[in-house]
Coordinates of C-alpha atoms in Angstrom, one line a residue:
X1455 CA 0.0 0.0 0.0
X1456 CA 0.9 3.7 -0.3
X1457 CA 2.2 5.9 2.4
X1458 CA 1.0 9.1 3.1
X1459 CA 4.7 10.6 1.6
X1460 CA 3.9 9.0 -1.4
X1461 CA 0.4 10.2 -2.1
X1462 CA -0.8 14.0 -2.2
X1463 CA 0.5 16.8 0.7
X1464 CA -2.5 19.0 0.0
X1465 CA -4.4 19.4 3.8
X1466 CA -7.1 17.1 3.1
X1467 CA -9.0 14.3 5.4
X1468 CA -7.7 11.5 3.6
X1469 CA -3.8 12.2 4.0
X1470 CA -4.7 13.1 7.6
X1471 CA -6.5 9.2 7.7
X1472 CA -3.7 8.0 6.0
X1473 CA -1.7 7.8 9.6
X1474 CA -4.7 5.4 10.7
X1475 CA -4.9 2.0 9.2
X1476 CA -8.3 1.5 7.2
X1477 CA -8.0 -2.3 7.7
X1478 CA -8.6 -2.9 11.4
X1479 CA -11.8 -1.1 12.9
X1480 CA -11.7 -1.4 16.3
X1481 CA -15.3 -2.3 16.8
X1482 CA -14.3 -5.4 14.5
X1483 CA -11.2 -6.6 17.0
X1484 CA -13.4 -8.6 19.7
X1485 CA -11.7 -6.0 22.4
X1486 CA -14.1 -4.4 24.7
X1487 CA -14.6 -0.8 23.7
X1488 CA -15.9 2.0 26.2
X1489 CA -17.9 4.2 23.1
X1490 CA -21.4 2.9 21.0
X1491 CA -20.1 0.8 18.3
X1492 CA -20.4 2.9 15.2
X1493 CA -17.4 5.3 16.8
X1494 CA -15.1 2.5 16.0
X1495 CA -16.6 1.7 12.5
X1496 CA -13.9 3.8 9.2
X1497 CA -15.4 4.5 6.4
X1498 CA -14.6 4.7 2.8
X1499 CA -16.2 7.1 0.2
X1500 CA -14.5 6.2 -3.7
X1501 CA -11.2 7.6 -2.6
X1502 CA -11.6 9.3 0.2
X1503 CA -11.1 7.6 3.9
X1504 CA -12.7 8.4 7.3
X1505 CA -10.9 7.2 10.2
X1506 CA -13.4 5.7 13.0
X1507 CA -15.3 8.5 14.8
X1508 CA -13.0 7.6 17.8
X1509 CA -9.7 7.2 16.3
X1510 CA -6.8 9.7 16.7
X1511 CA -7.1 10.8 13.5
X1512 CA -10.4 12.0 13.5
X1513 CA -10.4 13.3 17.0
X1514 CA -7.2 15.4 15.9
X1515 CA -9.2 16.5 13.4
X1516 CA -12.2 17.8 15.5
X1517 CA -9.6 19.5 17.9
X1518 CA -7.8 21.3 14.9
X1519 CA -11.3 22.6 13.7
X1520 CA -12.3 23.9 17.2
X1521 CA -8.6 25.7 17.2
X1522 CA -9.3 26.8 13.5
X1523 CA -12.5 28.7 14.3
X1524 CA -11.9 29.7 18.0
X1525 CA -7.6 30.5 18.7
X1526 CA -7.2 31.0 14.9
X1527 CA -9.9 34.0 15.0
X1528 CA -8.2 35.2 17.9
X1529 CA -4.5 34.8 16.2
X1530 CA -6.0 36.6 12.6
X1531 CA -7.6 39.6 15.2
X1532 CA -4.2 39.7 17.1
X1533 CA -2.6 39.7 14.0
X1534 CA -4.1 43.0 13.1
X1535 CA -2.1 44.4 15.8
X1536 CA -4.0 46.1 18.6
X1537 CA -6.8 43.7 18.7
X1538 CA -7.7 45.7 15.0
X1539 CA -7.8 49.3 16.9
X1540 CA -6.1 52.5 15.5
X1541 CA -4.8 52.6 19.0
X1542 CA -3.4 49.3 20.8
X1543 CA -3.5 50.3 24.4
X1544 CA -6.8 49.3 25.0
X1545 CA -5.7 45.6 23.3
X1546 CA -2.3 45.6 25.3
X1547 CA -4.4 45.9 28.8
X1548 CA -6.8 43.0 27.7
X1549 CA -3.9 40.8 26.6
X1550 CA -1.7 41.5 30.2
X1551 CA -5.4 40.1 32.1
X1552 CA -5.5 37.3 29.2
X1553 CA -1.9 36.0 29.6
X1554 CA -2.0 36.7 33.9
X1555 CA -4.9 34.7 34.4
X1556 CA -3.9 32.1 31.9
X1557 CA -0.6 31.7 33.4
X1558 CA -1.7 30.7 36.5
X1559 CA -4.5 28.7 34.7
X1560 CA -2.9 26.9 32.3
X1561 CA 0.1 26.1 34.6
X1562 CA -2.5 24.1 36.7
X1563 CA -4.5 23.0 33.7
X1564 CA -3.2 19.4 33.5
X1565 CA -5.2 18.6 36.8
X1566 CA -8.3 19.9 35.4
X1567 CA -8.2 17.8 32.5
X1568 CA -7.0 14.7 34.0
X1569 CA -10.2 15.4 36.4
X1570 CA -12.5 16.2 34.2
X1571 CA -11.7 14.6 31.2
X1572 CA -10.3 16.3 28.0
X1573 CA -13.7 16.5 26.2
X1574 CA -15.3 19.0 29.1
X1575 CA -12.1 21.1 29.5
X1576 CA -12.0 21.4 26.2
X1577 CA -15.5 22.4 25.2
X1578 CA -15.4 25.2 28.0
X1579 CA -12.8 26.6 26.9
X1580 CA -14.0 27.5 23.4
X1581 CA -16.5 29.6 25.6
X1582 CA -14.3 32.3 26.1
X1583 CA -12.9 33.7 22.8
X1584 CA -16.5 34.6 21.7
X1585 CA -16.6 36.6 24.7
X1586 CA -13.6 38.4 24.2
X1587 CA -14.0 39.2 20.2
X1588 CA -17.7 40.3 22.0
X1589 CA -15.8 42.8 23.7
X1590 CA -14.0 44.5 20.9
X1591 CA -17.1 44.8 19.0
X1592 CA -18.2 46.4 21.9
X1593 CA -15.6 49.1 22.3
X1594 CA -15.9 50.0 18.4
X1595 CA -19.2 51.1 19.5
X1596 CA -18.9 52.6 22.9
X1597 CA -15.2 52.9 23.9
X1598 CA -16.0 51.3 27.4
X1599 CA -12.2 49.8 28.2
X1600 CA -13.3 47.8 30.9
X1601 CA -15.3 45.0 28.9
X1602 CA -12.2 43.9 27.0
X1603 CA -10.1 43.7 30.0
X1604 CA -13.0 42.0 32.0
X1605 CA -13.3 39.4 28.6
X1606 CA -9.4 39.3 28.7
X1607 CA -9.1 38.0 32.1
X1608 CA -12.2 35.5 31.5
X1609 CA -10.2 34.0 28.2
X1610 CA -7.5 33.3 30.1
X1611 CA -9.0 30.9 32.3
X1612 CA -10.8 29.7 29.0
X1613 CA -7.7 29.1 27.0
X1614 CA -5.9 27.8 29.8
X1615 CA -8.4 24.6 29.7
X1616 CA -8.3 24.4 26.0
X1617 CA -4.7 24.3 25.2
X1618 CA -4.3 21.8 27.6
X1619 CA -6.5 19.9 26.6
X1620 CA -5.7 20.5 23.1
X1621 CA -1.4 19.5 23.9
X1622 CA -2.6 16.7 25.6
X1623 CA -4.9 15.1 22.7
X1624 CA -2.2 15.8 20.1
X1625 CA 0.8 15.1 22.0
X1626 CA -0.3 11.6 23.5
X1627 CA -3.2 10.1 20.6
X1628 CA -1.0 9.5 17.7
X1629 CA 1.6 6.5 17.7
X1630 CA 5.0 7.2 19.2
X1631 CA 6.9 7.2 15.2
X1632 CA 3.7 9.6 14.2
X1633 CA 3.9 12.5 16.8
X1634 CA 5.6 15.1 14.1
X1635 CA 3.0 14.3 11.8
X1636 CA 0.3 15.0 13.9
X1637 CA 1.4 18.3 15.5
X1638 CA 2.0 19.4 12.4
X1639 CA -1.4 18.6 10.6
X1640 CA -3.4 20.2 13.7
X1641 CA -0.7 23.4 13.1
X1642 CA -1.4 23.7 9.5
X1643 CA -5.6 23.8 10.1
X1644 CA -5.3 25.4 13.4
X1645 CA -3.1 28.0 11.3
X1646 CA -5.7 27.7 8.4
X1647 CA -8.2 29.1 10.3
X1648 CA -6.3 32.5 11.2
X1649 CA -5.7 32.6 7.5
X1650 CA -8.9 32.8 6.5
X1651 CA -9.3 34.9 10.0
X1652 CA -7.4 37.7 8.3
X1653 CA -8.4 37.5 4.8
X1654 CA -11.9 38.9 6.2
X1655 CA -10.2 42.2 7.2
X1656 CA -8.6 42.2 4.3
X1657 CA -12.0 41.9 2.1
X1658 CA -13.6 44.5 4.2
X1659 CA -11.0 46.7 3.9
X1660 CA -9.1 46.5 0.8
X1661 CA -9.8 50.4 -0.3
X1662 CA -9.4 51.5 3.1
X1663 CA -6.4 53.4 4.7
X1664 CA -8.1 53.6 8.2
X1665 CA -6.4 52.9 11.4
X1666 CA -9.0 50.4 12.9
X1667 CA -11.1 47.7 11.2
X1668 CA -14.9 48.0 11.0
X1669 CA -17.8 46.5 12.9
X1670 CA -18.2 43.3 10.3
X1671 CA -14.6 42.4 11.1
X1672 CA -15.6 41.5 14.8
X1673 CA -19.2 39.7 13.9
X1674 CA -17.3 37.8 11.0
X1675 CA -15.0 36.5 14.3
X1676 CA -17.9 36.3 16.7
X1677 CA -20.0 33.9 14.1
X1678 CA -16.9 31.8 13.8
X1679 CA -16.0 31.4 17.7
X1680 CA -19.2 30.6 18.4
X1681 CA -19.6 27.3 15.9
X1682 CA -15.8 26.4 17.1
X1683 CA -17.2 26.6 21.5
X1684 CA -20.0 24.3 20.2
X1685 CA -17.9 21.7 17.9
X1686 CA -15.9 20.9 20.9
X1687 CA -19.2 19.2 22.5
X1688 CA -18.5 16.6 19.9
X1689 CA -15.4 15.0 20.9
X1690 CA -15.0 12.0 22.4
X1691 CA -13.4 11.4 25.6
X1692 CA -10.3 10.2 25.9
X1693 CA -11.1 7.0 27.2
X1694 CA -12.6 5.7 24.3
X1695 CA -10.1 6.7 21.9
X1696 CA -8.4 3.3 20.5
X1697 CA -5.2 3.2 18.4
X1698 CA -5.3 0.9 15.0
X1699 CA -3.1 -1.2 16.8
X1700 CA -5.8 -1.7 19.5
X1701 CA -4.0 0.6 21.9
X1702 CA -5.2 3.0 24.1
X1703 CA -4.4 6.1 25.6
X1704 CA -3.0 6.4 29.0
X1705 CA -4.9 7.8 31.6
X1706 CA -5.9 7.0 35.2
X1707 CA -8.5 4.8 35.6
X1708 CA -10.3 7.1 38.8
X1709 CA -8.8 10.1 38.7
X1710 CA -10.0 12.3 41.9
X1711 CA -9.0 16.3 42.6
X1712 CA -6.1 14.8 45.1
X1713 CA -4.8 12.7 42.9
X1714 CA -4.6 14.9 39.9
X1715 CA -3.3 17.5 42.5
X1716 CA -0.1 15.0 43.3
X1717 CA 0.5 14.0 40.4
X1718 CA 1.0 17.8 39.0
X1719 CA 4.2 17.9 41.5
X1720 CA 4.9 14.2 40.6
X1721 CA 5.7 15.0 37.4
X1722 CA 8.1 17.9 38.1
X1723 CA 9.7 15.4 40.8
X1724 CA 9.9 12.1 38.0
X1725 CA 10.5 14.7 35.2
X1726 CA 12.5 17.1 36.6
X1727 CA 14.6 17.6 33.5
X1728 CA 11.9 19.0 32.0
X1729 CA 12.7 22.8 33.8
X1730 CA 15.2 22.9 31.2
X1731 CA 12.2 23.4 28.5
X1732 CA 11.0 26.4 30.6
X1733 CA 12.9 29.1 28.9
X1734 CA 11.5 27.8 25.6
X1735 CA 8.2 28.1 27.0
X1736 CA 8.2 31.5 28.0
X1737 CA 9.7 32.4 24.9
X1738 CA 7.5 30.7 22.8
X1739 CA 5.1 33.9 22.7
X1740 CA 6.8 36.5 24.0
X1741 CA 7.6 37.9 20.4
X1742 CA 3.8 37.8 19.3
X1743 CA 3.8 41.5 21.0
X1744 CA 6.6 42.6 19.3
X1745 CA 5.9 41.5 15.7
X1746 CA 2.2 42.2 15.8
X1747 CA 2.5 45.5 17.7
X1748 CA 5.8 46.9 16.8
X1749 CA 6.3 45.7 13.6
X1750 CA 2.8 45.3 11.8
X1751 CA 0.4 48.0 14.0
X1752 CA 3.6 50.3 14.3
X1753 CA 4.6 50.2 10.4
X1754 CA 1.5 49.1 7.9
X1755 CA -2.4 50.6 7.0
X1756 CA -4.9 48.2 8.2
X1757 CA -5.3 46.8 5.0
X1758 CA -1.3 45.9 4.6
X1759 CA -1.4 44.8 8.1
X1760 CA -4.6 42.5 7.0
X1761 CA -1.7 41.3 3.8
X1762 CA 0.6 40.8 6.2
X1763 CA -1.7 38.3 8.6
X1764 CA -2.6 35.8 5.7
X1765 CA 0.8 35.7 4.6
X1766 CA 2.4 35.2 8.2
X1767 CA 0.2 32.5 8.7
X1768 CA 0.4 31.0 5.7
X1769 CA 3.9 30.9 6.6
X1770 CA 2.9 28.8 9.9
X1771 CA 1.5 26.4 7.7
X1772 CA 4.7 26.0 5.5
X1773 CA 6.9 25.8 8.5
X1774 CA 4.5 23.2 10.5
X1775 CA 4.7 21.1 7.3
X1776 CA 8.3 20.8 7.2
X1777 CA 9.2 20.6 10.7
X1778 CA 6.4 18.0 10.9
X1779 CA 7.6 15.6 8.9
X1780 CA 11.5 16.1 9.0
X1781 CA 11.3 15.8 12.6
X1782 CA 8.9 12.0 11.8
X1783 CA 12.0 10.4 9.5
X1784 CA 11.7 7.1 10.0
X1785 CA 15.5 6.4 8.4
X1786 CA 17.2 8.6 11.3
X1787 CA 16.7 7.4 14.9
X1788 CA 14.8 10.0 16.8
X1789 CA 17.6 11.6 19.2
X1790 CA 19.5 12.2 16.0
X1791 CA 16.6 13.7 14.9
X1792 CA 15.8 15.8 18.1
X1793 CA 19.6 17.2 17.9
X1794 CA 19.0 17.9 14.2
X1795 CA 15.9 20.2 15.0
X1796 CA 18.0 22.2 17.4
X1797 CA 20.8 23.0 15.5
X1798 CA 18.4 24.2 12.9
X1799 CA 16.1 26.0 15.1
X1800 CA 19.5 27.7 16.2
X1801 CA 20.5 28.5 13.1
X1802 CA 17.3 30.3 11.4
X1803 CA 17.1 32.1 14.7
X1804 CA 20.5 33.7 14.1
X1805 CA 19.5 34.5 10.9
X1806 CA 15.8 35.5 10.6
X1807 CA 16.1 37.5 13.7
X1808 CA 19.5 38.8 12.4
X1809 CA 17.5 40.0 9.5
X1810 CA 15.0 41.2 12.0
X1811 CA 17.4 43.2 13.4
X1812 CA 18.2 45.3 10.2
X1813 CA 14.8 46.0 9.8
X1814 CA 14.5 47.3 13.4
X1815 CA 17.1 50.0 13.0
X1816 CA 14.8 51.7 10.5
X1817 CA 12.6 53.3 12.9
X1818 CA 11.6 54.3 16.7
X1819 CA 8.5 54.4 19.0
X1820 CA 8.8 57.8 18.9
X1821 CA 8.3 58.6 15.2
X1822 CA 5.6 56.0 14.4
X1823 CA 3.8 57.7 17.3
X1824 CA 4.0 61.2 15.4
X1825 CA 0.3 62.3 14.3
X1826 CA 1.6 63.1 10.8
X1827 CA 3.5 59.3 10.4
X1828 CA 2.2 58.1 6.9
X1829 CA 2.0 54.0 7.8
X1830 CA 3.0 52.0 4.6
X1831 CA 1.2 50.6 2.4
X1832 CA 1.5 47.2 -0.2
X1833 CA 1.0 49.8 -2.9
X1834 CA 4.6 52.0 -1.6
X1835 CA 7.9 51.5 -2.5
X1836 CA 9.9 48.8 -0.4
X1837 CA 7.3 47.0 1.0
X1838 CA 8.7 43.8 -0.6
X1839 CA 11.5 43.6 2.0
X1840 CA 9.1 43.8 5.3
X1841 CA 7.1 41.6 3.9
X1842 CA 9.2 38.5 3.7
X1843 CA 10.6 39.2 6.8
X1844 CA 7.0 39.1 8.1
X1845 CA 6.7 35.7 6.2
X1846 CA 9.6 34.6 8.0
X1847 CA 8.9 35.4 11.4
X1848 CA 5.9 33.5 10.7
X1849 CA 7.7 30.4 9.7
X1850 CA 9.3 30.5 12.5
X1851 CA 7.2 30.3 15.1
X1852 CA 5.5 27.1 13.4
X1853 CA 9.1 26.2 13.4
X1854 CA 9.5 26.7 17.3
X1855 CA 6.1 25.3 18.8
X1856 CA 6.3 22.5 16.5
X1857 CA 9.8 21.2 17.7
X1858 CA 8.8 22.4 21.3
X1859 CA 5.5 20.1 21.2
X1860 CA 7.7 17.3 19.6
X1861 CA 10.3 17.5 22.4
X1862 CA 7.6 17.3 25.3
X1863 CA 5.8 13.9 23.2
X1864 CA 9.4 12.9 22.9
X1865 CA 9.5 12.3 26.8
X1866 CA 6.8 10.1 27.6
X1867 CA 3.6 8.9 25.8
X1868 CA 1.8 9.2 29.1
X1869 CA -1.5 11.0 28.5
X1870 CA -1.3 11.8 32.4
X1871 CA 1.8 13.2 31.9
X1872 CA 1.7 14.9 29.0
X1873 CA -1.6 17.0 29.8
X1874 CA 1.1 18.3 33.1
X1875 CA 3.3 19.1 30.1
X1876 CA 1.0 21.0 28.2
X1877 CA -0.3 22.8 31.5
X1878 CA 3.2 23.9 32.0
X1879 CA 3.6 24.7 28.5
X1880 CA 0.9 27.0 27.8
X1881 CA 1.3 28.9 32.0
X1882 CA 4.9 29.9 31.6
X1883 CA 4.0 30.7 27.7
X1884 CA 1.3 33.0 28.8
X1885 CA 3.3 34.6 31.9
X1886 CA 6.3 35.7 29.1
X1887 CA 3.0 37.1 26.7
X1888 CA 1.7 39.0 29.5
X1889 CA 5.3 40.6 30.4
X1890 CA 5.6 41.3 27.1
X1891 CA 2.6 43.2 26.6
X1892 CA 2.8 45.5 29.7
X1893 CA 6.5 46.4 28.6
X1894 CA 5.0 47.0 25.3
X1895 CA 1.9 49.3 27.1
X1896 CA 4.8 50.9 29.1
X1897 CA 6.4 52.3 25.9
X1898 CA 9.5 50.2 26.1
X1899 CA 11.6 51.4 23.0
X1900 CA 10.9 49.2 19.9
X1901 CA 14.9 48.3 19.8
X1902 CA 14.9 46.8 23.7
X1903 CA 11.6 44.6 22.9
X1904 CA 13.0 43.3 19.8
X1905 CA 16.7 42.3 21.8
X1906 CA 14.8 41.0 24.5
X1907 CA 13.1 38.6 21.8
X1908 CA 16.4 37.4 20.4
X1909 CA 18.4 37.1 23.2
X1910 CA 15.5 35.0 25.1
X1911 CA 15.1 32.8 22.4
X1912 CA 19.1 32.4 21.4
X1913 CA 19.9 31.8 25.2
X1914 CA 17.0 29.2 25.8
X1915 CA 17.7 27.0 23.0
X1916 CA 21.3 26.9 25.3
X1917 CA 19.5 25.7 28.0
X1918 CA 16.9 23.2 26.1
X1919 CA 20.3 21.5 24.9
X1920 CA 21.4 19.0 27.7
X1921 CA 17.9 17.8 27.6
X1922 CA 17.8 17.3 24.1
X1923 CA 20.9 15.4 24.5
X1924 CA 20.1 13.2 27.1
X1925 CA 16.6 12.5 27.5
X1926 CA 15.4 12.1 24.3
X1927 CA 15.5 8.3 23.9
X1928 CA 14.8 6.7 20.4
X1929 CA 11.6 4.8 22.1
X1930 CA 9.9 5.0 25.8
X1931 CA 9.3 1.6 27.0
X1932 CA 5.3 0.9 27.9
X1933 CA 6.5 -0.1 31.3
X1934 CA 7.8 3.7 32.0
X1935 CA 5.0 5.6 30.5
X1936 CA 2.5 2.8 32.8
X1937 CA 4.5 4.3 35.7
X1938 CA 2.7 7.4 35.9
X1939 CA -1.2 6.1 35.7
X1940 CA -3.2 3.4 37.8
X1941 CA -3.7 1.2 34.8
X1942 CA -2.0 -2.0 33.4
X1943 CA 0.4 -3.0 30.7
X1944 CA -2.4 -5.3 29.4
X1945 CA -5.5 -2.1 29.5
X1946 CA -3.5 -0.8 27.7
X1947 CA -1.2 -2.5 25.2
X1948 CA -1.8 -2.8 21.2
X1949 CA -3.7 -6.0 20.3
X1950 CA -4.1 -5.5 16.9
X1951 CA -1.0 -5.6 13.9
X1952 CA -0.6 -3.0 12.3
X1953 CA -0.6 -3.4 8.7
X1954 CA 1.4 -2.4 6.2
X1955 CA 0.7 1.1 5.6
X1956 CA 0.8 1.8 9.4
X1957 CA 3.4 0.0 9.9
X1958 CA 5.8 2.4 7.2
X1959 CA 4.1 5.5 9.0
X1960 CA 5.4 5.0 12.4

């Protein structure tokens, strides 16, 4: 049969089916299944495949969707630069309540949604972004500040459950040899959503020069984060999700508050090399401020800063793609491959933000604030140059979160463990956003908030390293990853072969 390489790379359902085997429905295996039959039950229309309703796959799928219509709204609106306002103090105090509150939340997230149950924390987490766009369309209208700080803080507790839940489904679903795949399929739709996010600005505004972006822009967002809160009701939980193999996911079998409590400090004391991903964290989004803020608000027309979203996340999409896959090589063992992805994240960091650089030494705070600054426009002479440098800022951060993700699934393939991981993730992620954007609110010269970017980045990759180097295994033994949960080797095993286009995939 065909691997996925060998067939079509375009986004659709049936590559993404392609890393579960069609042959072997669950429902089909004799093993005891926790879900109604027909979730277990693939299904083939002429060419196109659809995994079981339960499988990895298709849940992936659903997840990326919800993240497509309810972060990806929120990425194309953040894109815009001041949450789409002429003015992005307003935005700047919203995003410090956002990324406080999430900080704390999503640090603590992975006992929520061990408790719970990833389907719940996910599906109230979608709640939130609705809200928040709410608030913008709000302050168009009446200028009343205090909703979209209020909403801020309230989508920070939101998105704290969500991305948790979100970094636990992809990071611990899809077979050990598949991880890069799968992160980078749910980056590239995730990322397709805050394309299509930004080409409604775009439409609504292509023969304006305004500041802001009109009232349409927000309900065009509000429609869309409202489907994407209510899609999430139709996952699955996590406990019925079966492999092809016949595997399932590991979880605890009775999770309680204490427990889940516990085991949030048991996995910093089991996995205590895991600190040394901290600075890579926090770095993670601490340039979002400066390349939306101080780069697109401060330099482009809204309708150039609209250009400039659908091609930066287009870029994601690019960079997802090939850090996907590279980093899934079946013909390099995988801690060659994890000290391949360094050196190369190191190396576009030196030179994208090198180039970065050049471009920041054009301008200052101070004379983009002027009230006679003419912002550029696609139309002006040497907008070329800015551009790709958007595109590759872009590229990079798919670049970043998708090695990042791949480094933390490379540790364990604990679902316990891993939704901890993601908690962490996203809480010391959101505490370097919210810095950011205060310093940003402050007035912090353009020049310091672009260093502080670099040099954060540069000097956590130095710290990520002895990790990288010696706790990246090729393969983690069932027996460890069991170590962390309440259930058996044999509740959780494969019991089905995989056959023999699975088998080439992982």
């Amino acid at each position: 049969m065909d691997t996925p390489d060998e067939k079509s790379t375009r986004p659709t359902l049936t590559a993404i089916a392609d890393l579960h085997s069609p042959d072997h429905d669950a429902a089909e295996a004799g093993r005891p299944l926790t879900g109604k039959p027909w979730m277990y039950r693939s299904h083939r229309i002429g060419p196109i495949y659809i995994p079981a309703y339960a499988s990895p796959p298709f849940q992936l799928g659903l997840v990326a969707i919800v993240c497509f219509m309810c972060p990806g709204m929120f990425n194309a609106l953040a894109g815009l630069g001041g949450g789409g306002q002429f003015d992005a103090t307003t935005a700047n105090n919203a995003n410090v309540a956002l990324y406080s509150t999430f900080s704390v939340v999503g640090f603590f997230a992975g006992t929520f949604a061990n408790r719970m149950g990833i389907k719940l924390t996910l599906s109230l987490g979608g709640i939130g972004y609705f809200i928040y766009i709410a608030s913008f369309l709000s302050y168009n209208r009446n200028q009343n500040g205090g909703f979209p700080i209020f909403a801020g803080a309230l989508l920070g507790v939101c998105a704290g459950l969500l991305w948790c839940a979100q970094g636990a489904i992809m990071m611990s679903y899809p077979p050990e040899a598949s991880k890069g795949r799968y992160i980078a399929w749910f980056w590239m739709i995730f990322n397709f959503g805050a394309v299509l996010g930004s080409l409604i600005p775009l439409g609504q505004n292509m023969h304006s020069d305004a500041g802001g972006v009109n009232d349409g822009t927000y309900i065009g967002f509000m429609v869309l984060t409202f489907c994407g809160a209510a899609l999430a009701w139709c996952l699955v939980d996590a406990r019925q999700v079966q492999r092809a193999d016949g595997s399932h996911v590991v979880l605890m079998k009775h999770p309680t508050w204490q427990s889940e409590l516990l085991g949030l400090l048991e996995t910093l004391k089991t996995d205590t090399w895991v600190v040394l991903l901290f600075p890579m964290f926090l770095a993670s989004n601490w340039f979002y401020t400066y390349q939306f803020n101080d780069v697109n608000l401060a330099r482009f027309n809204v309708r150039t800063r609209a250009l400039n979203g659908v091609l930066y996340w287009l870029s994601q999409i690019v960079g997802a793609y090939i850090f996907g896959y590279a980093l899934d090589i079946r013909q390099v063992r995988r801690s060659m491959r994890a000290r391949a992805a360094w050196a190369v994240l190191f190396v576009i960091t030196m030179a994208i933000w090198g180039g970065g650089y050049a471009w920041q030494r054009q301008y200052t705070r101070a004379e983009t604030s002027a009230e006679d600054y003419v912002k550029m426009d696609w139309t002006g002479s040497g907008y070329i140059g800015p551009m790709f440098l958007y595109m590759f800022y872009g590229f990079y951060d798919a670049a970043w979160q998708t090695c990042v993700y791949w480094f933390m699934g490379a540790l364990t393939n604990n679902g316990r463990k891993l939704a901890n991981f993601a908690g962490f993730y996203k809480g010391i992620q959101s505490a370097g956003a919210a810095i950011m954007f205060r310093i940003d609110a402050l007035g912090a010269p353009f020049m310091n908030e672009f260093a502080s970017c670099w040099g954060l980045l540069a000097g956590s990759l130095l710290i990520a390293l002895p990790l990288i180097i010696v706790k990246v295994r090729d393969t983690v033994p069932l027996e460890d990853d069991i170590k962390f949960s309440d259930e058996t080797i044999e509740e959780v095993m494969p019991t089905l072969a995989h056959d023999d286009r699975e088998s080439k995939v992982n």
